[in-house]
PDB file of C-alpha atoms in Angstrom:
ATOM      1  CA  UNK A  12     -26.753 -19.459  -0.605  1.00 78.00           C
ATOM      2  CA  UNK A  13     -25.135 -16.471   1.428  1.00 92.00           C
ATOM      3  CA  UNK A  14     -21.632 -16.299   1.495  1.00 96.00           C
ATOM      4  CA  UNK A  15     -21.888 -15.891   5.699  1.00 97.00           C
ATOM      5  CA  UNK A  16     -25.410 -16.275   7.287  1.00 97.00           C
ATOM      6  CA  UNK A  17     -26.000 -15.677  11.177  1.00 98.00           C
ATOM      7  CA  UNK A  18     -29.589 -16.958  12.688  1.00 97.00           C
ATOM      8  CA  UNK A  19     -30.713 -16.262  16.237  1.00 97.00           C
ATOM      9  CA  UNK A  20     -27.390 -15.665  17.703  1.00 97.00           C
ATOM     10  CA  UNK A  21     -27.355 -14.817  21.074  1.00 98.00           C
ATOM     11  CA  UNK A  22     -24.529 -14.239  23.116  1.00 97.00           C
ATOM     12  CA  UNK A  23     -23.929 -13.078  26.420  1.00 96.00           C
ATOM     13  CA  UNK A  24     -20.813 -11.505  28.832  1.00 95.00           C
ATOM     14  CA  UNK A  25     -21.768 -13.089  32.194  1.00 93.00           C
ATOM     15  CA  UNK A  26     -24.953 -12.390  32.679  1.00 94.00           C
ATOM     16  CA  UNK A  27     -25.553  -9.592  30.317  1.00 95.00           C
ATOM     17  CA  UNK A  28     -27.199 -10.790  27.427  1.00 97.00           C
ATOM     18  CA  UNK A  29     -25.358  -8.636  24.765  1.00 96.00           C
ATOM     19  CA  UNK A  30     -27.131 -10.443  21.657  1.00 97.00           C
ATOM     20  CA  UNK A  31     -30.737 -11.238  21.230  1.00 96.00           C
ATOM     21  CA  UNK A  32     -31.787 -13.218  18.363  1.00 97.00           C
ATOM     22  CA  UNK A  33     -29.282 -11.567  16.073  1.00 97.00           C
ATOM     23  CA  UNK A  34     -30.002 -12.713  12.432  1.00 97.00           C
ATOM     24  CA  UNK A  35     -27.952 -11.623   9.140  1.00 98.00           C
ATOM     25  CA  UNK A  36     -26.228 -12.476   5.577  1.00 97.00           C
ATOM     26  CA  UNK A  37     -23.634 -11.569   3.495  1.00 98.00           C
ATOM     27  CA  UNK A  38     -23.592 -12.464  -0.125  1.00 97.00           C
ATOM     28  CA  UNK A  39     -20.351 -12.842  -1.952  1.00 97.00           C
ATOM     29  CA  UNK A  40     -19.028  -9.728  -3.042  1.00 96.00           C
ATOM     30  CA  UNK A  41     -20.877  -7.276  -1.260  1.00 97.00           C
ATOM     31  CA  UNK A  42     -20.222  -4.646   1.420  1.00 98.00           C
ATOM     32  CA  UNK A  43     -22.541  -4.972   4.641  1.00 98.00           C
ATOM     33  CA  UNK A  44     -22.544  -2.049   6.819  1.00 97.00           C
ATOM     34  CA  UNK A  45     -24.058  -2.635  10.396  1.00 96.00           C
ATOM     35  CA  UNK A  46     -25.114   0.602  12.069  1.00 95.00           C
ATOM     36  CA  UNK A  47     -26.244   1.600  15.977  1.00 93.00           C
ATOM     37  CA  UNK A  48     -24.940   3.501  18.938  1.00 90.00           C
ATOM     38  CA  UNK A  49     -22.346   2.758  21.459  1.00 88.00           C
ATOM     39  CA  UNK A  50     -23.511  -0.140  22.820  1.00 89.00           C
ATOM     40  CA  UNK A  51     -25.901  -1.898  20.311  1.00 92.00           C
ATOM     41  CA  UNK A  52     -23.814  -4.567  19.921  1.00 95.00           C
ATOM     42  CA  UNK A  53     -21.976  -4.026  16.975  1.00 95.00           C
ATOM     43  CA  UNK A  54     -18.371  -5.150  17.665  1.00 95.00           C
ATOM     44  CA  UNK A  55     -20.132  -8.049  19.551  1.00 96.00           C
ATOM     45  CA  UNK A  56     -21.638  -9.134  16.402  1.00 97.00           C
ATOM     46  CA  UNK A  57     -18.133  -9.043  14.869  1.00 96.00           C
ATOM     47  CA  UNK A  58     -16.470 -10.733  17.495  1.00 96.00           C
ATOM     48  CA  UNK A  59     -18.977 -14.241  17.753  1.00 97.00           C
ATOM     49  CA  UNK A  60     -18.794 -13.816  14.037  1.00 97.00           C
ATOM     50  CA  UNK A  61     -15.003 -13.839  14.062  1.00 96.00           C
ATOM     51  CA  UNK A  62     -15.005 -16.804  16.704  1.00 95.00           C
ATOM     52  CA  UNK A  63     -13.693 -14.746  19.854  1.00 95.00           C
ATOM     53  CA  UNK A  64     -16.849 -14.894  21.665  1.00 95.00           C
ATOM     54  CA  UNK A  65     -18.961 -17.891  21.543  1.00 95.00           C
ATOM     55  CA  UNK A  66     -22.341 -17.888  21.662  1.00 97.00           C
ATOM     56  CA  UNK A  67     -25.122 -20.024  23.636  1.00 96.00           C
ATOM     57  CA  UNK A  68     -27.876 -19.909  21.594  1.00 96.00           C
ATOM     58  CA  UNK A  69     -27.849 -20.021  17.257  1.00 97.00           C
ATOM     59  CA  UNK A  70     -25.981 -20.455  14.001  1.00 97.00           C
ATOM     60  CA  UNK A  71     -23.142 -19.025  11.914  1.00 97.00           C
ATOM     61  CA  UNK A  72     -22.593 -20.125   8.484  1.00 96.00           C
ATOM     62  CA  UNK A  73     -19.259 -19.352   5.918  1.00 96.00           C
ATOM     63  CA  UNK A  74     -20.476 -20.464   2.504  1.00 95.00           C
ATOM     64  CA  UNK A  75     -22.921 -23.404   4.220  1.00 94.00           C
ATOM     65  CA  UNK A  76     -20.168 -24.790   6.735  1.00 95.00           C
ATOM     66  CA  UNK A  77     -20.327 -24.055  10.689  1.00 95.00           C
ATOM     67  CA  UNK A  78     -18.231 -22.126  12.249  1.00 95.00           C
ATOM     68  CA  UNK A  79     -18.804 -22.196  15.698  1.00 95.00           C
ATOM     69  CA  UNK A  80     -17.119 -25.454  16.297  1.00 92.00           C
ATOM     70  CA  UNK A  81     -13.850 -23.966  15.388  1.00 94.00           C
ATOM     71  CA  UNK A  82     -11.167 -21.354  17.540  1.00 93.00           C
ATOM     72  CA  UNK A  83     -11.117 -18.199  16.091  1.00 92.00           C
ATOM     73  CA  UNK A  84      -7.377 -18.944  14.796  1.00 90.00           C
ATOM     74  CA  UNK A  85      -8.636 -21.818  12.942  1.00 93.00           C
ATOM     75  CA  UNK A  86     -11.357 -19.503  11.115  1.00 94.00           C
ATOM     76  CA  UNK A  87      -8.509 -17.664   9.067  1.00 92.00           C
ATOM     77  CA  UNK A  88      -7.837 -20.632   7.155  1.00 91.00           C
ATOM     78  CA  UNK A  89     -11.630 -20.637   7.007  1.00 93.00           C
ATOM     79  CA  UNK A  90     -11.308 -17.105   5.430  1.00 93.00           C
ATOM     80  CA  UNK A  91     -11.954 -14.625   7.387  1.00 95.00           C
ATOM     81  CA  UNK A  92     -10.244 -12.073   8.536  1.00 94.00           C
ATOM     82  CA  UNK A  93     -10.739  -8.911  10.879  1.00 92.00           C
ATOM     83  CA  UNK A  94      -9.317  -5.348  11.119  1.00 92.00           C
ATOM     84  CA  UNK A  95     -10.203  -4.519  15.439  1.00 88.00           C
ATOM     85  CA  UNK A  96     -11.581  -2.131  16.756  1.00 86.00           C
ATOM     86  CA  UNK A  97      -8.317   0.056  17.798  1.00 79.00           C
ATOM     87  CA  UNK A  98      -6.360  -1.146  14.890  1.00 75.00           C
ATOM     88  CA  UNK A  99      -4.761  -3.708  17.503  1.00 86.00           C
ATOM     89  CA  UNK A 100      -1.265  -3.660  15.428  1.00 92.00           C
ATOM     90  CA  UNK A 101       2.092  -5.107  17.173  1.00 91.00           C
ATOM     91  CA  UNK A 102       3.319  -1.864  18.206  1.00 91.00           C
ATOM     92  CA  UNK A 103       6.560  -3.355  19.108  1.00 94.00           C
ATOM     93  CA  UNK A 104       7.088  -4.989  15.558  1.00 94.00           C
ATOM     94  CA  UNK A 105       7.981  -3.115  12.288  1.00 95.00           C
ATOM     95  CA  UNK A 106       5.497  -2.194   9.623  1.00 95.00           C
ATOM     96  CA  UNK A 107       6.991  -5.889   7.754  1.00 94.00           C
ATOM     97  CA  UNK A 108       7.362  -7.681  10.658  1.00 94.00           C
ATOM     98  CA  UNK A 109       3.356  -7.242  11.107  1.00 93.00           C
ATOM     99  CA  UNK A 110       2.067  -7.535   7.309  1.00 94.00           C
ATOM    100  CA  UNK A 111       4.117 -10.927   7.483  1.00 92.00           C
ATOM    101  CA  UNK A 112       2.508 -11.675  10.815  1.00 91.00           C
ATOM    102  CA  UNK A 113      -0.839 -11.401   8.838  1.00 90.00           C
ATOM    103  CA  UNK A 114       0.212 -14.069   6.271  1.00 90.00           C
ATOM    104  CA  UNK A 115       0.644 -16.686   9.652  1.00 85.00           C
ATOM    105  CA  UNK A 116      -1.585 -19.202   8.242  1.00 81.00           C
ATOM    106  CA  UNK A 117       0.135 -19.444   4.212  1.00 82.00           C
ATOM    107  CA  UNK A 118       3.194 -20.948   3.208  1.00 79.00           C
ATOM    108  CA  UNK A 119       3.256 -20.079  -0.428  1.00 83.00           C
ATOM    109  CA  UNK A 120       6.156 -17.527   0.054  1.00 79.00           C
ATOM    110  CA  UNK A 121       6.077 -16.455  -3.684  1.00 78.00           C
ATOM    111  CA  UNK A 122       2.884 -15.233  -3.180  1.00 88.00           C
ATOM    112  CA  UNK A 123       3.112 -13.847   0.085  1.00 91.00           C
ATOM    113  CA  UNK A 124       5.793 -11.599  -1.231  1.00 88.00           C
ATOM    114  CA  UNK A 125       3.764 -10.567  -3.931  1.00 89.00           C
ATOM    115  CA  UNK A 126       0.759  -9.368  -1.595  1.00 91.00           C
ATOM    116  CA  UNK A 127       2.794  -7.683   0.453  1.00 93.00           C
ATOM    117  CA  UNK A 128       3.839  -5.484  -2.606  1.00 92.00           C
ATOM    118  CA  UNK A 129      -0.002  -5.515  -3.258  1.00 91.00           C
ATOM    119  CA  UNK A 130      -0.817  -4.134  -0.005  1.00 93.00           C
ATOM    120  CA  UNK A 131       2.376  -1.403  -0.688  1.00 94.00           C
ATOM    121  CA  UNK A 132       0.094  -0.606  -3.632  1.00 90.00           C
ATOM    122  CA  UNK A 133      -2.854   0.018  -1.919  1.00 89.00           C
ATOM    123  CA  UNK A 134      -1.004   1.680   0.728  1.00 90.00           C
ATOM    124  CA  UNK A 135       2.063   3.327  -0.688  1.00 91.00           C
ATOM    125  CA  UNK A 136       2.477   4.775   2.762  1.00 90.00           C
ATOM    126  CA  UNK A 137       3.249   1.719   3.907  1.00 93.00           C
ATOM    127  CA  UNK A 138       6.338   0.874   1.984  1.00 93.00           C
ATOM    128  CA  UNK A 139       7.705   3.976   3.168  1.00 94.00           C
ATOM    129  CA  UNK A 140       7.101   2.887   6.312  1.00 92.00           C
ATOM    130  CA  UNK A 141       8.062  -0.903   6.059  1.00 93.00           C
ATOM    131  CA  UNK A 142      11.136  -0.759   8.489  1.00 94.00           C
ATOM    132  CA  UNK A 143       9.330   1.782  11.498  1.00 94.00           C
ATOM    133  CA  UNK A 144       8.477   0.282  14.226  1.00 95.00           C
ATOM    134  CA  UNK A 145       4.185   0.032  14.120  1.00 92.00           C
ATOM    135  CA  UNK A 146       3.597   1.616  17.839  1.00 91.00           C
ATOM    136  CA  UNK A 147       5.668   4.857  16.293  1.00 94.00           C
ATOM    137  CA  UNK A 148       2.847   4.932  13.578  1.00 92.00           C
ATOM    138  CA  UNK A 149      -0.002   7.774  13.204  1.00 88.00           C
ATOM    139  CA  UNK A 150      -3.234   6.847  13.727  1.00 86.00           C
ATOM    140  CA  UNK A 151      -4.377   6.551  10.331  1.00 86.00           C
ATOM    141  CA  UNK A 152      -1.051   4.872   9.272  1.00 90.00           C
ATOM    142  CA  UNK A 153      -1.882   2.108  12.240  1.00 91.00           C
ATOM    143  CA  UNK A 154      -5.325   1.822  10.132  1.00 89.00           C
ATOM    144  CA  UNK A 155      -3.803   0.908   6.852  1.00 89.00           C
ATOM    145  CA  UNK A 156      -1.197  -1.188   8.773  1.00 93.00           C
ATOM    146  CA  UNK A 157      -4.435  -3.163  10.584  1.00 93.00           C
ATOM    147  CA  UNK A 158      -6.050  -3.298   7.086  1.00 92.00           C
ATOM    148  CA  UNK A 159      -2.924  -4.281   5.338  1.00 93.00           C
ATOM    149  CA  UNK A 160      -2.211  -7.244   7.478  1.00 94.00           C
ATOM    150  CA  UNK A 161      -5.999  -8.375   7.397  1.00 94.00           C
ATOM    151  CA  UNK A 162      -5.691  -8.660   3.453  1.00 93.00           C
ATOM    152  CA  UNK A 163      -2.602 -10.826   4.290  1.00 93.00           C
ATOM    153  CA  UNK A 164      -4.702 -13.733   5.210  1.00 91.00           C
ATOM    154  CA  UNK A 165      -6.212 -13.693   1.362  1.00 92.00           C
ATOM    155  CA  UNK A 166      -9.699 -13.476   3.004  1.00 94.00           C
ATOM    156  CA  UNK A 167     -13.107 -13.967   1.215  1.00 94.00           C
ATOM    157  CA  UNK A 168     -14.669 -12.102   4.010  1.00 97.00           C
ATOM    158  CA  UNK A 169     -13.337  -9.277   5.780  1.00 97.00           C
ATOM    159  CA  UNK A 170     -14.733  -8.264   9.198  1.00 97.00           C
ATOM    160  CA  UNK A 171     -13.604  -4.624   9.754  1.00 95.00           C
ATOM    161  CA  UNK A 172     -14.319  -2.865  13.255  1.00 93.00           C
ATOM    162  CA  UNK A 173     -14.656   0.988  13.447  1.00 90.00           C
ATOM    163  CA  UNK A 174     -12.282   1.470  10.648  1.00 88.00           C
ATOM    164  CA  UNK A 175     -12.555   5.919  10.555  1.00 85.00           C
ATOM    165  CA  UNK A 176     -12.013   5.699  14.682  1.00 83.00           C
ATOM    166  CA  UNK A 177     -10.731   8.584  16.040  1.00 78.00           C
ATOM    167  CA  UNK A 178      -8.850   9.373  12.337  1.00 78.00           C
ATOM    168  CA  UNK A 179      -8.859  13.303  11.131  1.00 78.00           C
ATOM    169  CA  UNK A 180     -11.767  14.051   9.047  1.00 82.00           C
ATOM    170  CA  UNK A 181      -9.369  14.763   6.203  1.00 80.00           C
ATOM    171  CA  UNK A 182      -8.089  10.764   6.303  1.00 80.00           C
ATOM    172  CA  UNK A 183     -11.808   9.728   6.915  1.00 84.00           C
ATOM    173  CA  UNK A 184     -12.816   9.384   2.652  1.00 85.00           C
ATOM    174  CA  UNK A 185      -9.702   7.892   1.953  1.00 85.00           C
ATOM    175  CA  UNK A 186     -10.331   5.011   4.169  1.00 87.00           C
ATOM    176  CA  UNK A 187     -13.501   4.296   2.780  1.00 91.00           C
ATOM    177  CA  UNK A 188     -12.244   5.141  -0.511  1.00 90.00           C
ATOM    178  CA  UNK A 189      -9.463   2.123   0.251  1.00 89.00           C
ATOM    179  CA  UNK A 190     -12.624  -0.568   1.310  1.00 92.00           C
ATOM    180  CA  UNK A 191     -14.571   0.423  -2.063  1.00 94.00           C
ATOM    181  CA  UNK A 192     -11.438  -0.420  -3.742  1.00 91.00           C
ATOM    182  CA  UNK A 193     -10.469  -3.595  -1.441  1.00 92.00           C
ATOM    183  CA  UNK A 194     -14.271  -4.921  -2.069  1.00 95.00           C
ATOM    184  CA  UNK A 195     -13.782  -4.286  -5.953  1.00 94.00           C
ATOM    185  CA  UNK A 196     -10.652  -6.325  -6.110  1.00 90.00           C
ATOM    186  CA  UNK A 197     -12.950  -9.281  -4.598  1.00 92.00           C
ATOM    187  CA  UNK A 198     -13.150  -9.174  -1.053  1.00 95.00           C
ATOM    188  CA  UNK A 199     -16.460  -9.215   0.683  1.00 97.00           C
ATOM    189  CA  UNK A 200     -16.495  -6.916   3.332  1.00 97.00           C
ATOM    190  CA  UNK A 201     -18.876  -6.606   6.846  1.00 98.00           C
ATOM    191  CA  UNK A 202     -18.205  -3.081   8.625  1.00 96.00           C
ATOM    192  CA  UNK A 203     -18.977  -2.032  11.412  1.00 95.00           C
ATOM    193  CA  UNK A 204     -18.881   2.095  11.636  1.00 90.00           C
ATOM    194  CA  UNK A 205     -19.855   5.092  13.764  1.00 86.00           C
ATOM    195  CA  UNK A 206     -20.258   6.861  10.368  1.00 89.00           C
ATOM    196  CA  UNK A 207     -23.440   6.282   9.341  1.00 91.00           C
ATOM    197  CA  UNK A 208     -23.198   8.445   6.635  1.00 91.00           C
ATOM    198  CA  UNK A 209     -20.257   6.948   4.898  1.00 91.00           C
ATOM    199  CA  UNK A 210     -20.845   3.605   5.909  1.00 94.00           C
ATOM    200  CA  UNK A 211     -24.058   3.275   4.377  1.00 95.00           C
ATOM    201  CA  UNK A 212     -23.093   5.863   1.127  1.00 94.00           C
ATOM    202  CA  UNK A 213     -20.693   2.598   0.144  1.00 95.00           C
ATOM    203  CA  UNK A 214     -23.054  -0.039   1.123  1.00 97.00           C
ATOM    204  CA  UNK A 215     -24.948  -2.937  -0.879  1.00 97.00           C
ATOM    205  CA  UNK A 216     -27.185  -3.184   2.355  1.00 97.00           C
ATOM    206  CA  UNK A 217     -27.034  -2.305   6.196  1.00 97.00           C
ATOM    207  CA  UNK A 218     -28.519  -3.782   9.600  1.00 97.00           C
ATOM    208  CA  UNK A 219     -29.500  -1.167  12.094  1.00 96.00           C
ATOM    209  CA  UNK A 220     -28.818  -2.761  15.536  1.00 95.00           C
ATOM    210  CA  UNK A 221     -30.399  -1.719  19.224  1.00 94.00           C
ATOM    211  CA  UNK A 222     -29.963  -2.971  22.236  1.00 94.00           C
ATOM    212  CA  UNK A 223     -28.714  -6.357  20.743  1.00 96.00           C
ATOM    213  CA  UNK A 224     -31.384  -6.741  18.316  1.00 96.00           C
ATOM    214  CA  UNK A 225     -31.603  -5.832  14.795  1.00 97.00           C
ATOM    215  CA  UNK A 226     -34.539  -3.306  14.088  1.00 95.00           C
ATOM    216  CA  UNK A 227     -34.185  -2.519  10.018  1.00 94.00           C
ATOM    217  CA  UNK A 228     -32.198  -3.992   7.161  1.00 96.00           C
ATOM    218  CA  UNK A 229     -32.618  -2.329   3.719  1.00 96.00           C
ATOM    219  CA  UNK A 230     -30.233  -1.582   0.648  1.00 96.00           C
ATOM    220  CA  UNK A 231     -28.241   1.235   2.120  1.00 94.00           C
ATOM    221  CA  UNK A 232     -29.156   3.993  -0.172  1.00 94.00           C
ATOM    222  CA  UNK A 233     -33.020   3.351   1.154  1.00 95.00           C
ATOM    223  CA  UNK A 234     -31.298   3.300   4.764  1.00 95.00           C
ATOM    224  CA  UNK A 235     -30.141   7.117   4.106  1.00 93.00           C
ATOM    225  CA  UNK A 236     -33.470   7.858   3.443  1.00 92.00           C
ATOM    226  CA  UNK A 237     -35.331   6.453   5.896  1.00 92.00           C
ATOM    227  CA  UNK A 238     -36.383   9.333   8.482  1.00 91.00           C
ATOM    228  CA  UNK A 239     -35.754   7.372  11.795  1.00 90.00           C
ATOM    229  CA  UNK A 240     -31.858   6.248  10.730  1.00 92.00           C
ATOM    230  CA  UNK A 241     -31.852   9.928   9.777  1.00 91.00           C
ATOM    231  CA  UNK A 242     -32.976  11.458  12.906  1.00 88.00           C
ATOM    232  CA  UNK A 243     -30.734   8.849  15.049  1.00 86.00           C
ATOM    233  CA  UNK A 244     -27.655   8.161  13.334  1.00 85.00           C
ATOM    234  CA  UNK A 245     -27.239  10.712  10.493  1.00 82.00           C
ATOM    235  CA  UNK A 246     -27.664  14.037  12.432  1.00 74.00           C
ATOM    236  CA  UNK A 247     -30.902  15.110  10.743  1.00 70.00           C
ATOM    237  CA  UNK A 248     -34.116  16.673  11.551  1.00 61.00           C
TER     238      UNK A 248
END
């Protein structure tokens, strides 16, 4: 059984029927990348999946029990967790204040404390940072903050949105350097990412998404290969 299975979602905005029939897994442990242009209904995917939009039509699964009855706060205990699109960090809080934020839904202070010094590991930026206020934060340091406080909640699947967003090409391979190492350490991981390059070069499989429908789904190394996701998403001739 999947680890998170979607079937025939569709979900709308109004009238605008931003998800057509959308149908997907994730197996435990892997990396799912979900590729398209502005528009295709990638963060929307995210977003039903991570219980802020709701959807009128379909299923969605975390290791065989529905979530769609539940509010997306409720679906952290559930185990997931999501790093937005924008990085969405407490600007007004300090870099602590908002990894503790992240651990809301535990209670098991010993351990909280010890993945926050986890997250310092992973992010030794961070722990420089601990007492700056987040809004005073570069943009990449906002993305490990967003990331860091995801991993808070202890999730079994991580939902991250646009994580290389408007970050300096230089920063760019270290962030995806951080989700290979976030997924080894036994976090399954669904991305959503402009970058169809990188995205793909670090995942098990990827959906290609148009117009809120999914048109391919292969492993992703066949995915860099195939001529069409070459021509439209990977800059190729």
């Amino acid at each position: 059984m999947p680890m998170l299975e979607v079937n025939d979602i569709h979900t709308y905005y109004g009238n605008i029927h931003a998800l057509k029939g959308i149908s997907l897994h994730v197996d435990e442990g892997e990396i799912v990348s979900l590729i398209g242009a502005n528009g295709a209904g990638k963060t929307t995917t995210l977003r039903t999946i991570a219980g802020l939009l709701t959807p009128r039509q379909g299923e969605i699964t975390l290791n065989g029990e529905d979530l769609i009855k539940y509010p997306a706060h409720d679906l952290v205990y559930k185990g997931i967790a999501m790093v937005p699109e924008g990085r969405g960090v407490f600007a007004r809080l300090s870099v602590m204040e908002n990894l503790e934020m992240g651990a809301f839904s535990r209670s098991d202070k010993g351990e909280i404390d010890a993945n926050i010094q986890m997250v310092f590991e992973l992010f030794p930026r961070m722990e420089e940072r601990q007492k700056q206020v987040a809004g005073t934060l570069s943009g990449g340091e906002q993305q490990m903050l967003a990331t860091g406080r995801a991993l808070m909640a202890v999730p079994k699947l991580l939902l991250m949105d646009e994580p290389s967003m408007g970050l300096a090409p230089i920063l760019v391979e270290g962030i995806f350097d951080t989700i290979e190492k976030i997924n080894k350490e036994g976090v399954t991981i669904l991305l959503v990412e402009q970058n169809a390059l990188m995205a793909l070069s670090i995942a098990d499989r990827g959906y290609v998404l148009q117009t809120g429908e999914i048109v391919l789904h292969d492993k992703g190394e066949e995915l860099k290969k195939n001529e069409m996701v070459q021509k439209a998403y990977l800059g190729m001739e």
